[in-house]
Coordinates of C-alpha atoms and ligand atoms in Angstrom, one line a residue:
M1 CA 28.2 6.8 -38.6
C2 CA 30.9 9.0 -39.5
A3 CA 33.8 6.8 -40.6
A4 CA 31.4 5.0 -43.3
T5 CA 30.5 8.5 -44.1
A6 CA 34.1 9.5 -44.8
G7 CA 35.4 6.6 -46.0
Y8 CA 32.5 6.6 -48.7
R9 CA 33.9 10.1 -49.4
G10 CA 37.3 8.5 -49.9
K11 CA 39.0 9.1 -47.1
S12 CA 41.4 6.7 -45.2
V13 CA 39.8 6.0 -41.5
L14 CA 41.0 4.1 -39.1
V15 CA 38.1 3.8 -35.7
I16 CA 40.5 3.0 -32.5
E17 CA 38.3 1.0 -29.5
H18 CA 39.6 0.8 -26.3
T19 CA 37.6 -2.0 -25.1
R20 CA 37.3 -5.4 -26.8
K21 CA 34.2 -4.8 -28.3
I22 CA 33.0 -2.6 -30.7
G23 CA 29.0 -1.0 -30.4
R24 CA 28.6 -2.5 -26.7
K25 CA 25.8 0.2 -25.9
I26 CA 24.2 -0.6 -28.8
L27 CA 24.2 -4.2 -27.6
M28 CA 22.5 -3.7 -24.6
S29 CA 20.0 -0.8 -25.4
G30 CA 16.3 -1.0 -25.7
G31 CA 16.8 -4.3 -23.7
G32 CA 18.4 -6.0 -26.2
R33 CA 16.2 -4.8 -29.3
C34 CA 18.2 -1.5 -29.8
N35 CA 15.6 1.5 -29.8
F36 CA 17.4 3.4 -32.8
T37 CA 15.2 5.6 -33.3
N38 CA 12.2 8.0 -32.8
I39 CA 9.6 9.0 -36.2
H40 CA 9.0 12.1 -34.0
N41 CA 12.5 13.0 -33.6
S42 CA 12.6 16.7 -33.2
P43 CA 15.0 19.3 -31.7
A44 CA 12.0 19.5 -28.8
N45 CA 13.5 16.2 -27.5
F46 CA 16.7 17.3 -26.5
L47 CA 18.3 19.2 -23.5
S48 CA 21.3 21.7 -23.9
E49 CA 22.4 25.1 -22.9
N50 CA 22.0 26.2 -26.4
P51 CA 18.5 24.0 -27.7
H52 CA 19.6 25.2 -31.5
F53 CA 22.3 23.3 -31.9
C54 CA 21.3 20.4 -32.6
K55 CA 18.9 21.6 -35.2
S56 CA 21.6 21.5 -38.5
A57 CA 22.4 18.1 -38.1
L58 CA 19.2 16.5 -37.4
K59 CA 17.7 18.8 -40.4
R60 CA 20.8 16.8 -42.6
Y61 CA 20.6 13.7 -41.5
P62 CA 16.5 12.9 -40.1
A63 CA 15.1 9.7 -38.5
T64 CA 13.6 8.6 -42.0
Q65 CA 17.3 8.5 -43.5
F66 CA 18.4 5.9 -40.8
I67 CA 15.1 4.2 -41.5
E68 CA 16.0 4.2 -44.6
L69 CA 19.2 2.6 -43.7
V70 CA 17.6 0.2 -41.8
E71 CA 15.6 -1.1 -44.4
R72 CA 17.8 -1.8 -46.9
H73 CA 20.2 -3.7 -44.7
G74 CA 16.8 -5.9 -44.4
I75 CA 16.4 -5.3 -40.4
E76 CA 12.8 -6.1 -39.7
F77 CA 11.1 -3.5 -36.9
H78 CA 8.4 -2.2 -35.2
E79 CA 7.2 0.7 -33.4
K80 CA 7.2 -0.2 -29.9
T81 CA 4.9 2.8 -28.2
L82 CA 5.0 6.8 -28.9
G83 CA 7.6 6.5 -32.5
Q84 CA 9.8 4.4 -31.3
L85 CA 11.4 1.9 -33.4
F86 CA 12.8 -1.3 -32.0
C87 CA 14.5 -4.1 -33.8
N88 CA 12.2 -7.1 -34.2
E89 CA 14.9 -9.4 -33.6
S90 CA 18.5 -8.1 -31.7
S91 CA 20.5 -4.5 -31.5
K92 CA 22.8 -6.9 -32.8
E93 CA 21.2 -6.3 -36.0
I94 CA 22.1 -2.5 -35.7
L95 CA 25.9 -3.0 -34.8
Q96 CA 26.2 -5.0 -38.0
L97 CA 24.6 -2.7 -40.0
L98 CA 27.3 -0.2 -38.8
L99 CA 29.9 -3.1 -39.2
T100 CA 28.9 -3.6 -42.7
E101 CA 28.7 0.3 -43.9
C102 CA 32.3 0.5 -42.1
E103 CA 33.4 -2.4 -44.2
W104 CA 32.2 -1.6 -47.6
A105 CA 33.3 2.0 -47.1
G106 CA 36.9 0.7 -46.7
V107 CA 37.1 2.1 -43.1
E108 CA 40.1 0.5 -40.8
L109 CA 39.0 -0.9 -36.6
V110 CA 40.9 -1.3 -34.4
S111 CA 40.1 -2.3 -30.6
E112 CA 41.7 -3.3 -27.4
T113 CA 44.0 0.1 -28.6
R114 CA 44.6 2.6 -26.3
V115 CA 45.0 6.7 -27.0
E116 CA 48.0 7.7 -24.7
K117 CA 48.9 11.2 -25.9
I118 CA 47.9 13.1 -29.0
A119 CA 49.6 16.5 -30.3
A120 CA 48.6 18.7 -32.7
E121 CA 51.3 19.5 -35.6
A122 CA 50.7 21.5 -38.8
N123 CA 47.8 20.0 -40.3
G124 CA 47.0 17.2 -38.6
F125 CA 47.8 15.3 -35.0
H126 CA 50.0 12.7 -34.0
L127 CA 48.7 10.3 -31.7
L128 CA 50.6 7.8 -29.3
T129 CA 48.4 4.8 -28.7
S130 CA 49.6 1.5 -27.2
G131 CA 49.3 0.4 -30.8
G132 CA 52.4 2.5 -31.6
E133 CA 52.5 5.9 -33.1
M134 CA 50.2 7.3 -35.6
R135 CA 49.1 10.4 -37.7
C136 CA 46.1 11.8 -38.8
D137 CA 44.6 14.8 -40.8
S138 CA 41.2 14.8 -38.5
L139 CA 40.5 13.8 -35.4
V140 CA 37.3 12.8 -34.6
I141 CA 36.2 12.1 -30.8
A142 CA 33.6 9.8 -30.1
T143 CA 34.3 8.7 -26.9
G144 CA 30.5 8.9 -25.7
G145 CA 29.4 9.7 -21.9
L146 CA 30.4 9.0 -18.3
S147 CA 27.1 6.1 -18.1
I148 CA 27.9 2.5 -17.1
P149 CA 31.5 2.5 -16.7
N150 CA 31.9 -0.9 -16.0
G151 CA 30.9 -1.0 -20.3
G152 CA 33.6 1.2 -21.2
A153 CA 33.0 4.7 -20.5
T154 CA 35.4 6.9 -19.9
A155 CA 35.9 10.8 -19.7
F156 CA 38.1 10.6 -22.5
A157 CA 36.5 13.1 -24.7
F158 CA 36.1 15.6 -21.8
D159 CA 39.9 15.5 -21.4
V160 CA 40.7 15.7 -25.0
A161 CA 38.5 18.7 -24.7
R162 CA 40.4 20.4 -21.8
Q163 CA 43.4 19.7 -23.3
F164 CA 42.7 22.0 -26.3
G165 CA 41.1 24.8 -23.8
L166 CA 37.7 23.7 -24.5
K167 CA 34.8 24.4 -22.4
V168 CA 33.3 21.3 -20.6
L169 CA 29.8 22.2 -19.2
D170 CA 29.6 20.3 -15.3
T171 CA 28.1 16.2 -16.1
R172 CA 25.3 14.4 -13.9
A173 CA 23.5 11.0 -15.0
A174 CA 20.3 11.0 -16.7
L175 CA 17.5 8.9 -17.3
V176 CA 18.3 7.2 -14.5
P177 CA 16.2 5.7 -11.5
F178 CA 15.5 7.5 -8.6
T179 CA 16.2 6.9 -4.9
L180 CA 14.0 7.5 -2.1
Q181 CA 14.3 8.7 1.7
P182 CA 14.2 5.7 4.3
A183 CA 10.6 6.9 5.2
D184 CA 9.4 6.7 1.8
L185 CA 11.2 3.5 0.9
E186 CA 9.8 2.1 3.7
Y187 CA 6.1 2.0 2.2
I188 CA 7.2 1.9 -1.5
K189 CA 10.0 -0.6 -0.9
P190 CA 6.8 -3.7 -0.9
L191 CA 5.7 -2.8 -4.4
S192 CA 8.6 -3.3 -6.3
G193 CA 8.2 -4.7 -9.2
I194 CA 4.8 -3.1 -10.0
A195 CA 4.5 -0.9 -13.2
H196 CA 1.7 1.5 -13.4
P197 CA 1.1 4.7 -15.6
V198 CA 1.3 8.4 -14.7
S199 CA 1.8 11.7 -15.5
V200 CA 5.2 12.9 -13.8
S201 CA 6.3 16.6 -13.8
C202 CA 9.1 18.4 -12.2
N203 CA 10.5 22.1 -12.9
G204 CA 7.4 22.5 -15.7
T205 CA 8.2 19.6 -17.5
R206 CA 5.6 16.5 -17.8
F207 CA 5.6 13.0 -19.3
E208 CA 2.9 10.6 -19.3
E209 CA 4.1 7.3 -19.4
S210 CA 4.7 4.5 -17.2
M211 CA 6.6 4.3 -13.6
L212 CA 7.8 1.2 -12.2
F213 CA 8.2 0.9 -8.1
T214 CA 11.7 -0.6 -7.1
H215 CA 13.2 -1.9 -4.2
R216 CA 15.8 1.1 -4.3
G217 CA 13.1 3.9 -5.1
L218 CA 11.2 4.4 -8.1
S219 CA 12.6 3.9 -12.0
G220 CA 10.4 3.4 -15.6
P221 CA 10.0 5.8 -19.0
A222 CA 8.1 8.1 -16.5
I223 CA 10.6 9.0 -14.0
L224 CA 13.9 8.1 -16.0
Q225 CA 12.1 11.2 -18.2
I226 CA 11.8 13.4 -15.4
S227 CA 15.2 12.4 -13.8
S228 CA 16.7 14.8 -16.8
Y229 CA 14.9 17.9 -15.6
W230 CA 15.3 17.1 -11.8
N231 CA 18.1 18.9 -9.6
P232 CA 18.8 17.6 -6.1
G233 CA 16.1 18.6 -3.4
D234 CA 13.5 18.8 -5.8
S235 CA 9.9 17.2 -5.7
I236 CA 8.6 15.5 -8.1
E237 CA 4.7 15.3 -8.5
I238 CA 3.1 11.9 -9.5
D239 CA -0.4 11.8 -11.2
L240 CA -1.5 7.8 -10.6
F241 CA -4.9 8.9 -12.5
P242 CA -3.8 10.9 -15.3
D243 CA -6.5 10.1 -17.7
L244 CA -9.4 9.9 -14.8
N245 CA -11.2 12.8 -13.0
L246 CA -10.7 10.6 -9.6
E247 CA -12.8 13.0 -7.8
E248 CA -16.2 12.9 -9.8
W249 CA -15.2 9.1 -10.8
L250 CA -15.6 8.3 -6.8
K251 CA -18.8 10.4 -6.6
S252 CA -20.6 8.7 -9.1
Q253 CA -19.5 5.1 -7.6
R254 CA -20.6 6.2 -4.2
D255 CA -24.0 6.8 -6.1
Q256 CA -24.2 3.8 -7.4
R257 CA -22.3 1.5 -4.8
P258 CA -21.9 3.3 -1.6
K259 CA -21.8 0.3 0.5
A260 CA -18.5 -0.8 -1.5
E261 CA -14.8 0.6 0.0
L262 CA -13.0 3.0 -0.8
K263 CA -10.0 0.7 -1.5
T264 CA -12.3 -1.7 -3.3
V265 CA -13.8 0.9 -6.0
L266 CA -9.8 1.6 -6.4
S267 CA -8.6 -1.6 -6.8
G268 CA -10.5 -1.8 -10.0
V269 CA -8.6 0.9 -11.5
M270 CA -5.1 0.6 -9.9
S271 CA -3.0 -2.8 -8.7
K272 CA -4.6 -4.0 -5.6
R273 CA -1.2 -4.0 -3.8
V274 CA -0.2 -0.2 -4.7
V275 CA -4.3 0.8 -3.7
Q276 CA -3.9 -0.8 -0.3
T277 CA -0.4 0.4 0.4
L278 CA -0.6 4.4 -0.4
C279 CA -4.2 4.0 1.3
D280 CA -3.0 3.0 4.4
H281 CA 0.1 5.2 4.4
W282 CA -2.4 8.2 3.7
K283 CA -5.1 6.5 6.0
F284 CA -7.5 6.9 3.5
D285 CA -10.5 4.1 4.2
G286 CA -14.0 3.3 5.2
T287 CA -16.9 2.9 2.8
L288 CA -17.7 5.7 0.2
A289 CA -20.6 6.6 2.2
E290 CA -19.0 7.5 4.5
L291 CA -17.2 9.9 2.7
S292 CA -18.0 13.2 2.3
N293 CA -17.6 15.2 -0.6
K294 CA -14.8 17.3 1.2
R295 CA -13.1 13.5 2.0
L296 CA -13.5 12.6 -1.7
A297 CA -11.7 15.5 -3.1
Q298 CA -8.8 15.3 -0.4
I299 CA -8.4 11.8 -1.7
A300 CA -8.8 12.6 -5.8
E301 CA -5.9 15.7 -4.9
Q302 CA -3.5 13.2 -3.0
F303 CA -3.8 10.5 -5.8
H304 CA -3.5 13.3 -8.9
H305 CA -0.6 15.9 -6.7
W306 CA 1.6 12.9 -5.1
Q307 CA 4.3 15.2 -3.8
L308 CA 8.1 13.1 -3.7
K309 CA 11.3 14.5 -3.1
P310 CA 13.6 11.8 -4.3
S311 CA 16.7 11.3 -1.6
G312 CA 18.8 11.1 -5.2
M313 CA 19.8 9.1 -8.3
E314 CA 21.2 6.1 -8.9
G315 CA 24.0 7.2 -10.3
Y316 CA 25.9 6.6 -13.7
R317 CA 26.1 2.9 -13.1
T318 CA 22.5 2.7 -14.2
A319 CA 21.9 5.6 -16.3
E320 CA 20.9 5.9 -19.7
V321 CA 23.2 8.9 -20.9
T322 CA 25.4 12.0 -19.4
L323 CA 23.5 15.3 -18.9
G324 CA 26.3 18.1 -20.1
G325 CA 29.5 17.6 -21.6
I326 CA 31.5 19.6 -24.3
D327 CA 29.7 23.5 -24.3
T328 CA 28.5 23.8 -28.0
D329 CA 29.7 27.2 -28.4
E330 CA 33.3 25.5 -28.4
L331 CA 31.9 23.4 -31.8
S332 CA 30.5 24.1 -35.1
S333 CA 26.9 23.0 -35.2
K334 CA 27.6 22.2 -39.2
T335 CA 30.6 20.1 -38.8
M336 CA 30.8 19.1 -34.9
E337 CA 34.7 20.8 -35.6
A338 CA 36.3 22.7 -32.8
K339 CA 36.6 26.2 -33.5
K340 CA 39.0 26.4 -31.6
Q341 CA 41.3 23.7 -33.5
P342 CA 41.0 23.2 -37.1
G343 CA 40.4 18.8 -37.5
L344 CA 39.3 18.0 -34.2
F345 CA 35.7 17.1 -33.9
F346 CA 33.2 16.1 -31.4
I347 CA 30.3 14.0 -32.3
G348 CA 27.5 11.9 -30.1
E349 CA 27.0 11.9 -26.5
C350 CA 30.2 13.6 -25.4
V351 CA 28.4 17.1 -26.6
D352 CA 26.5 18.6 -24.5
V353 CA 23.0 17.5 -26.4
T354 CA 21.0 15.1 -24.2
G355 CA 18.0 13.1 -26.0
H356 CA 14.6 12.1 -24.1
L357 CA 14.3 8.4 -23.9
G358 CA 12.7 6.6 -26.7
G359 CA 15.5 6.9 -29.5
H360 CA 16.4 10.3 -29.5
N361 CA 20.1 9.6 -28.4
F362 CA 21.1 7.0 -30.9
Q363 CA 19.6 9.6 -33.6
W364 CA 21.5 12.5 -32.4
A365 CA 24.9 9.8 -32.5
W366 CA 24.2 9.0 -35.9
A367 CA 22.9 13.1 -37.3
S368 CA 26.2 14.1 -35.3
G369 CA 28.3 11.2 -36.9
V370 CA 27.3 12.0 -40.5
A371 CA 27.6 16.0 -40.1
A372 CA 31.3 15.5 -38.8
G373 CA 31.7 12.6 -41.1
Q374 CA 30.7 15.0 -44.0
A375 CA 33.6 17.4 -42.9
V376 CA 36.6 15.6 -41.9
Ligands
FAD1 C1 21.8 0.5 -21.1 C2 21.5 1.6 -22.5 C3 20.3 1.6 -22.9 C4 20.3 2.4 -23.7 N1 18.7 2.5 -24.8 C5 18.9 3.4 -26.1 C6 18.0 3.3 -26.6 O1 17.3 2.2 -26.4 N2 18.1 4.1 -27.7 C7 18.8 5.2 -27.9 O2 19.2 6.3 -28.4 N3 19.5 5.4 -26.9 C8 20.1 4.4 -26.0 N4 21.0 4.5 -24.8 C9 21.8 5.9 -24.8 C10 22.9 5.4 -26.2 O3 23.8 3.9 -26.3 C11 24.4 6.7 -26.5 O4 23.3 7.7 -26.1 C12 24.8 6.3 -27.3 O5 25.6 4.9 -27.4 C13 25.8 7.4 -27.8 O6 26.7 6.6 -28.9 P1 28.1 7.7 -28.7 O7 28.4 7.0 -30.1 O8 28.1 8.7 -28.7 O9 29.1 7.0 -27.6 P2 28.5 5.3 -27.1 O10 27.8 4.3 -27.3 O11 29.0 5.3 -25.7 O12 30.3 4.6 -27.6 C14 31.7 5.0 -27.3 C15 32.9 4.2 -27.3 O13 33.5 4.6 -26.9 C16 35.0 4.1 -26.3 N5 35.8 4.9 -25.4 C17 35.3 5.2 -24.3 N6 36.3 5.5 -24.1 C18 37.3 5.5 -24.9 C19 38.6 5.4 -25.0 N7 39.4 6.3 -23.9 N8 39.7 5.4 -26.2 C20 39.0 4.5 -27.1 N9 37.8 4.3 -27.1 C21 36.8 4.8 -25.9 C22 33.8 3.0 -25.6 O14 34.3 1.9 -25.3 C23 32.7 2.8 -26.8 O15 32.3 1.8 -27.4 C24 20.8 3.9 -24.4 C25 22.4 3.7 -22.9 C26 22.5 2.4 -22.2 C27 23.5 2.6 -21.2

């Protein structure tokens, strides 16, 4: 986005990629269909030490503009859920859109090229690369975060930032599954592969989406979202019936079918295997008639406020994004240019702006890219 924007302005642009394949994360994204933006995208969908930093770029290049671009390229798409837009066919179409725009804008791309050394010169930069020496007036670092290291992710952006004296905030994996303590995993592991709609909260933030039990712990959209707000040692609270007042519902069921087993009744509104496993673990048993109002309240409390303390997160190997990164205080929110080093720009995921799941991270990549592309 940055290269094409600058190219259309008549700039001579070279994109340097160190792997063989350009745009690998686009290809991997959205299960192969690229969740390329979100129609509800707003600054509220981002985590950053400075929540105001992303506003300017997102306002000047909102989701509607990327949608227009997608439409102009004849790519068919659909809203999956919660404003998330996916290609009908394949992520390859989004990568092709960007490559086509770059071609039209006269951008040159080289792959399998490493940048060995960067030195600032009067009015520009001198680069030593595996493809030879180069000079440029402006240098834009768009090398992303640390997630999926075997897909080409490096700490390059952070190293360059430090080289030029810019502060880099601590980074950690985000939008990532949780691992569980052995004692919890023992009873949860057999549920691996089952998804259930939940509301999950941690440190005052709540997400209502689907949760997936895995052989290592918990995943699914609700869990990935809350992982961005979790710190080691924190508990998460899971409401397994976010749309039901379980206590009242169980009481009415008891009036209607007193001889029915609790597990049988719950299996009408939740996976039978989940009910069996959790009721066995929590020692909830008996027919509804055998359960007092006090006991029903305890049962409802447990299902609505299940407290779990994850042992950790799966890490960068499976994380969708990197939280933290280049301190936004070091950059202009209008242009993404480093305040201390004229001509040096940082865009996309390497900046301390991290989106929620659902197309927001790409929207930030597009918007920050355009902001820099208009300024280089
Ligand atoms: C599995 C997965 C699925 C995702 N799905 C979605 C989704 O559906 N929607 C969404 O909004 N977000 C999604 N994301 C997040 C999204 O992919 C990223 O936030 C986004 O790609 C960041 O864009 P970027 O340009 O900053 O960095 P990247 O897309 O990571 O691009 C950085 C590029 O720089 C290259 N590079 C790295 N180091 C060097 C170096 N030293 N020299 C030269 N080149 C280098 C890399 O090889 C890479 O090609 C997903 C992420 C993952 C891992």
